[in-house]
Amino acid sequence: MTTSTSAQSLWQRVTAPLSSGPTAYAFLTFYVVVCSVLLLTNPRTELSTDIVFVLFMLSMLVAYRSRVSAWFKVTLGAIALGIVLPYFGTLNPFYIDVATQAGIFTALALGLNVVVGFAGLLDLGYVAFFAVGAYAWAIFSTPQISNINPAWSPVDPIMFYPFLVIGLILGLITGVLLGLPVLRLRGDYLAIVTLGFGEVIRVVANNLDRPINVTNGSQGIRDIERPPLILVDLVRNLGVQADDNRLYQLFFYYLVLIILLLTVIVVAHLKNSRIGRAWEAIREDEVAAVAQGIPRVRMKLLAFAIGASFAGVMGVVFAAKQLFINPPTFDLLRSINILVMVILGGMGSIPGTMLGAIIVTMLDLQILPRTAAVIREAQAAGLPIPRQFDPTQYQRLFFGLLLVVMMIFRPEGLWPDERRREEQHEVEIGEEELEADKTVASTSADTGR
Amino acid sequence: MAVDATVASTTARRSLGEVLGVVLGPIGQLLAFIVGSAASLALIVVVLALVLSPGQPDIMQRVVIILPQVIIDGLVRGFLFATIALGYTMVYGVLEFINFAHGEIFMIGGVIGATVSLLLVNSGTMASIPPLVFVLLVVLIAMAFCGMLAVTVERIAYRPLRNAPRLVPLISAIGMSLILQDLARLVMTNSPLGFNARYQTPDFGQPLRLFEMQVGERSVPVILSPRDLIFIVAATIMLIVLNYIVNVTKLGKAIRATAQDMPTASLMGVDVNRIIALTFLIGGALGGAAGALFGLRIGTVNPYMGLIPGLKAFTAAVLGGIGNITGAMVGGIVLGFLEAFVAAYLAIFTGGNFSGAAYADIAAFSILILLLIFRPSGLLGEATTQKV
């Protein structure tokens, strides 16, 4: 924070020297090194490691916010995410799995952010596109395919890489297919229809084991093929002694990292392109945007298709990583989970969305289960806590509270988009006038109940 | 009274005839739609059966035998959707906002009903209570509780956001629905109810045999269970009362005024906040009653049962024209018939390859999507231009 407003808060005064000038370089290096050392010297699975791990992940965001040279940021990020974290992963496989999941959901959240944050279309069935990608790889890589046509046999595992593209295309097509009919709808209608669509996909996945067994119904598809490990000899020669499972963890970590990087680049470029501006215009005032000559339907469809294609690719990766998928994997809660990431971080803000995704994934996979374990210990020690009180069980409650509280107190999210925040403050000033205008318009448009 | 002096003093008294006309008029419309949709769907089914019958000789017989039962099922389903859809429509009509948590209010109505029935069983008074009193008790308690709950939800999650952009209250409504789901689960699993709360009921008596269907040598009875009958009667009473409230009373007038134009209504002496709270009270009470009756009919309730009926009720509300009370009823009925027909006949027509019960859900959402494409204002809705 370098802006010197008259009402500078204490926080800003403390952080300002740490985020610019030579101090920032020293501080960042110190921060990352301390976290790395703490992680690497203490690779156990417990609460303290969780905290250090979270701090380590947060260091990336601190680096992003600091006023240091871009090269320094990139180098720091590359070392931390490309070397320190994977090495830590070989010491403690639990955390690399968390990091991979966080990466997958970050990419998904970025995709949803294109739809919700950039274009302002509330999509509650986003996980459907994820499911399409996941089922595509699951069906084609397992003997499930011969249930559809006995003449077909599973594709070679190396086909995983082309399938990343196929997943993208499938996501794109599904996105357009869903988008075409519903994009004329207003926000809340769109939300319900996409929700319905998500449910339809789940019901279809659950029931498409007859007359032809396509999805294997509620039993799901197991033993999904993983791609062959490329460069495995090279890695072994580097001295990494690990069994296949460990290597696969590293492989998926790097794969997700690469895809995530590409996603971030694509999304950032889109945001600043003509298309991104058009989305923003539609989001802020659709009628005015159309009057300015923005092709509304094409732009909305584009947002839907691009968001869906990210989900399609990640679906393929997810299926190969998890080895097992079934319809409940893709239920409404998962969609809302991703939406929470976007809203918590800040709709329309790329770093915000990433922050939200990391926080929510950590919460899900680490903090809630860990709190549960702590509470269970307390119960064993004789504290009077009812047995049913297990925080992992109350994910919905937690998300619900998060959504309501965020909407009431900070609807722009933890790390809002700069431009969007400015606009919102503008709205606050002229709110009364705007409201008056709106009501005048609604009386003339309404013809009664 | 909900309305302050200015509005109240200008209200002319209506004659009894007018009141009856206003209240019962929609019932006539509803009957027309019931008969119309039942007849047209039956016709479609029979024609399909005729087309398919050369290949499968017994298909016609199978279709006709279950037809009356399917119509009755459809009617019951339809009333269920209609009663939930009314809650959506009430709120949408006033606030132009989809109360996403309404499905959960419905679910909690079911939970309350199950609680009351459990309490009655535990106190040993269940057997001595006449079924009618039991139903009344359950429904009224559920209505009171859910009405208050809906008002609370409005106060906490919607009122602070009334002037926010459209997406904001919708998201907080989604949050509220997740909260209610998990709270219900927390309470249920920690109480004698259990996750799938059983709905204890007094003896409702034997199912009514309406008539016998004669097809060839076979004779199949057409059954209407007393629970279904109670459901239909209760739902009809609710609809009539709601129509009365909205169209005849001063409160209804204030609600309509608020829906029309909030700032002007408040200038005319309507306490808008109070009217909105009352709208939520009515909508929530209707949802609670629907939940209690639904639980009564199904036999069990669980914390997640609100989502799908909620979605379908929303579909029904849109189908009829959201914001239009008669429309919600009509939409619910049409959707109920459609689902009952799909559930009963899809398996027959596809040779058992597609299970009708599973794909009935899809039918509802397909209707929603098709409708929104071709007639976004719904069956009875009036086309509105987009607001600038």
mmCIF file with all atom_site columns, N, CA and C in Angstrom, chain A residues 411-431:
data_model
loop_
_atom_site.group_PDB
_atom_site.id
_atom_site.type_symbol
_atom_site.label_atom_id
_atom_site.label_alt_id
_atom_site.label_comp_id
_atom_site.label_asym_id
_atom_site.label_entity_id
_atom_site.label_seq_id
_atom_site.pdbx_PDB_ins_code
_atom_site.Cartn_x
_atom_site.Cartn_y
_atom_site.Cartn_z
_atom_site.occupancy
_atom_site.B_iso_or_equiv
_atom_site.pdbx_formal_charge
_atom_site.auth_seq_id
_atom_site.auth_comp_id
_atom_site.auth_asym_id
_atom_site.auth_atom_id
_atom_site.pdbx_PDB_model_num
ATOM 1  N N  . PRO A 1 411 ? -19.417 -7.119  0.522   1.00 0.00 ? 411 PRO A N  1
ATOM 2  C CA . PRO A 1 411 ? -19.827 -7.820  -0.705  1.00 0.00 ? 411 PRO A CA 1
ATOM 3  C C  . PRO A 1 411 ? -18.760 -7.800  -1.790  1.00 0.00 ? 411 PRO A C  1
ATOM 4  N N  . GLU A 1 412 ? -17.783 -6.892  -1.682  1.00 0.00 ? 412 GLU A N  1
ATOM 5  C CA . GLU A 1 412 ? -16.776 -6.846  -2.755  1.00 0.00 ? 412 GLU A CA 1
ATOM 6  C C  . GLU A 1 412 ? -15.668 -7.869  -2.536  1.00 0.00 ? 412 GLU A C  1
ATOM 7  N N  . GLY A 1 413 ? -15.661 -8.574  -1.399  1.00 0.00 ? 413 GLY A N  1
ATOM 8  C CA . GLY A 1 413 ? -14.679 -9.627  -1.185  1.00 0.00 ? 413 GLY A CA 1
ATOM 9  C C  . GLY A 1 413 ? -13.447 -9.141  -0.444  1.00 0.00 ? 413 GLY A C  1
ATOM 10 N N  . LEU A 1 414 ? -12.581 -10.102 -0.093  1.00 0.00 ? 414 LEU A N  1
ATOM 11 C CA . LEU A 1 414 ? -11.399 -9.762  0.696   1.00 0.00 ? 414 LEU A CA 1
ATOM 12 C C  . LEU A 1 414 ? -10.419 -8.899  -0.091  1.00 0.00 ? 414 LEU A C  1
ATOM 13 N N  . TRP A 1 415 ? -10.292 -9.208  -1.351  1.00 0.00 ? 415 TRP A N  1
ATOM 14 C CA . TRP A 1 415 ? -9.282  -8.541  -2.150  1.00 0.00 ? 415 TRP A CA 1
ATOM 15 C C  . TRP A 1 415 ? -9.944  -8.092  -3.446  1.00 0.00 ? 415 TRP A C  1
ATOM 16 N N  . PRO A 1 416 ? -10.693 -7.018  -3.366  1.00 0.00 ? 416 PRO A N  1
ATOM 17 C CA . PRO A 1 416 ? -11.508 -6.649  -4.525  1.00 0.00 ? 416 PRO A CA 1
ATOM 18 C C  . PRO A 1 416 ? -10.672 -6.118  -5.682  1.00 0.00 ? 416 PRO A C  1
ATOM 19 N N  . ASP A 1 417 ? -11.270 -6.197  -6.815  1.00 0.00 ? 417 ASP A N  1
ATOM 20 C CA . ASP A 1 417 ? -10.712 -5.614  -8.012  1.00 0.00 ? 417 ASP A CA 1
ATOM 21 C C  . ASP A 1 417 ? -10.687 -4.097  -7.821  1.00 0.00 ? 417 ASP A C  1
ATOM 22 N N  . GLU A 1 418 ? -9.556  -3.475  -8.145  1.00 0.00 ? 418 GLU A N  1
ATOM 23 C CA . GLU A 1 418 ? -9.428  -2.031  -7.899  1.00 0.00 ? 418 GLU A CA 1
ATOM 24 C C  . GLU A 1 418 ? -10.547 -1.243  -8.576  1.00 0.00 ? 418 GLU A C  1
ATOM 25 N N  . ARG A 1 419 ? -10.707 -1.540  -9.868  1.00 0.00 ? 419 ARG A N  1
ATOM 26 C CA . ARG A 1 419 ? -11.668 -0.755  -10.637 1.00 0.00 ? 419 ARG A CA 1
ATOM 27 C C  . ARG A 1 419 ? -13.083 -0.956  -10.102 1.00 0.00 ? 419 ARG A C  1
ATOM 28 N N  . ARG A 1 420 ? -13.346 -2.218  -9.737  1.00 0.00 ? 420 ARG A N  1
ATOM 29 C CA . ARG A 1 420 ? -14.684 -2.525  -9.271  1.00 0.00 ? 420 ARG A CA 1
ATOM 30 C C  . ARG A 1 420 ? -14.967 -1.828  -7.944  1.00 0.00 ? 420 ARG A C  1
ATOM 31 N N  . ARG A 1 421 ? -13.945 -1.784  -7.081  1.00 0.00 ? 421 ARG A N  1
ATOM 32 C CA . ARG A 1 421 ? -14.146 -1.145  -5.796  1.00 0.00 ? 421 ARG A CA 1
ATOM 33 C C  . ARG A 1 421 ? -14.448 0.334   -5.999  1.00 0.00 ? 421 ARG A C  1
ATOM 34 N N  . GLU A 1 422 ? -13.696 0.951   -6.902  1.00 0.00 ? 422 GLU A N  1
ATOM 35 C CA . GLU A 1 422 ? -13.960 2.358   -7.181  1.00 0.00 ? 422 GLU A CA 1
ATOM 36 C C  . GLU A 1 422 ? -15.401 2.552   -7.615  1.00 0.00 ? 422 GLU A C  1
ATOM 37 N N  . GLU A 1 423 ? -15.842 1.673   -8.515  1.00 0.00 ? 423 GLU A N  1
ATOM 38 C CA . GLU A 1 423 ? -17.214 1.810   -9.008  1.00 0.00 ? 423 GLU A CA 1
ATOM 39 C C  . GLU A 1 423 ? -18.220 1.672   -7.870  1.00 0.00 ? 423 GLU A C  1
ATOM 40 N N  . GLN A 1 424 ? -17.951 0.707   -6.981  1.00 0.00 ? 424 GLN A N  1
ATOM 41 C CA . GLN A 1 424 ? -18.914 0.500   -5.901  1.00 0.00 ? 424 GLN A CA 1
ATOM 42 C C  . GLN A 1 424 ? -18.994 1.716   -4.997  1.00 0.00 ? 424 GLN A C  1
ATOM 43 N N  . HIS A 1 425 ? -17.851 2.358   -4.790  1.00 0.00 ? 425 HIS A N  1
ATOM 44 C CA . HIS A 1 425 ? -17.901 3.534   -3.927  1.00 0.00 ? 425 HIS A CA 1
ATOM 45 C C  . HIS A 1 425 ? -18.632 4.680   -4.613  1.00 0.00 ? 425 HIS A C  1
ATOM 46 N N  . GLU A 1 426 ? -18.436 4.739   -5.911  1.00 0.00 ? 426 GLU A N  1
ATOM 47 C CA . GLU A 1 426 ? -19.180 5.719   -6.692  1.00 0.00 ? 426 GLU A CA 1
ATOM 48 C C  . GLU A 1 426 ? -20.684 5.502   -6.501  1.00 0.00 ? 426 GLU A C  1
ATOM 49 N N  . VAL A 1 427 ? -21.061 4.234   -6.564  1.00 0.00 ? 427 VAL A N  1
ATOM 50 C CA . VAL A 1 427 ? -22.480 3.907   -6.429  1.00 0.00 ? 427 VAL A CA 1
ATOM 51 C C  . VAL A 1 427 ? -23.006 4.352   -5.080  1.00 0.00 ? 427 VAL A C  1
ATOM 52 N N  . GLU A 1 428 ? -22.186 4.147   -4.043  1.00 0.00 ? 428 GLU A N  1
ATOM 53 C CA . GLU A 1 428 ? -22.638 4.527   -2.715  1.00 0.00 ? 428 GLU A CA 1
ATOM 54 C C  . GLU A 1 428 ? -22.996 6.004   -2.650  1.00 0.00 ? 428 GLU A C  1
ATOM 55 N N  . ILE A 1 429 ? -22.192 6.815   -3.334  1.00 0.00 ? 429 ILE A N  1
ATOM 56 C CA . ILE A 1 429 ? -22.464 8.248   -3.282  1.00 0.00 ? 429 ILE A CA 1
ATOM 57 C C  . ILE A 1 429 ? -23.786 8.559   -3.968  1.00 0.00 ? 429 ILE A C  1
ATOM 58 N N  . GLY A 1 430 ? -23.910 8.055   -5.175  1.00 0.00 ? 430 GLY A N  1
ATOM 59 C CA . GLY A 1 430 ? -25.103 8.398   -5.930  1.00 0.00 ? 430 GLY A CA 1
ATOM 60 C C  . GLY A 1 430 ? -26.237 7.410   -5.766  1.00 0.00 ? 430 GLY A C  1
ATOM 61 N N  . GLU A 1 431 ? -26.194 6.665   -4.681  1.00 0.00 ? 431 GLU A N  1
ATOM 62 C CA . GLU A 1 431 ? -27.144 5.565   -4.531  1.00 0.00 ? 431 GLU A CA 1
ATOM 63 C C  . GLU A 1 431 ? -28.598 6.056   -4.527  1.00 0.00 ? 431 GLU A C  1
#
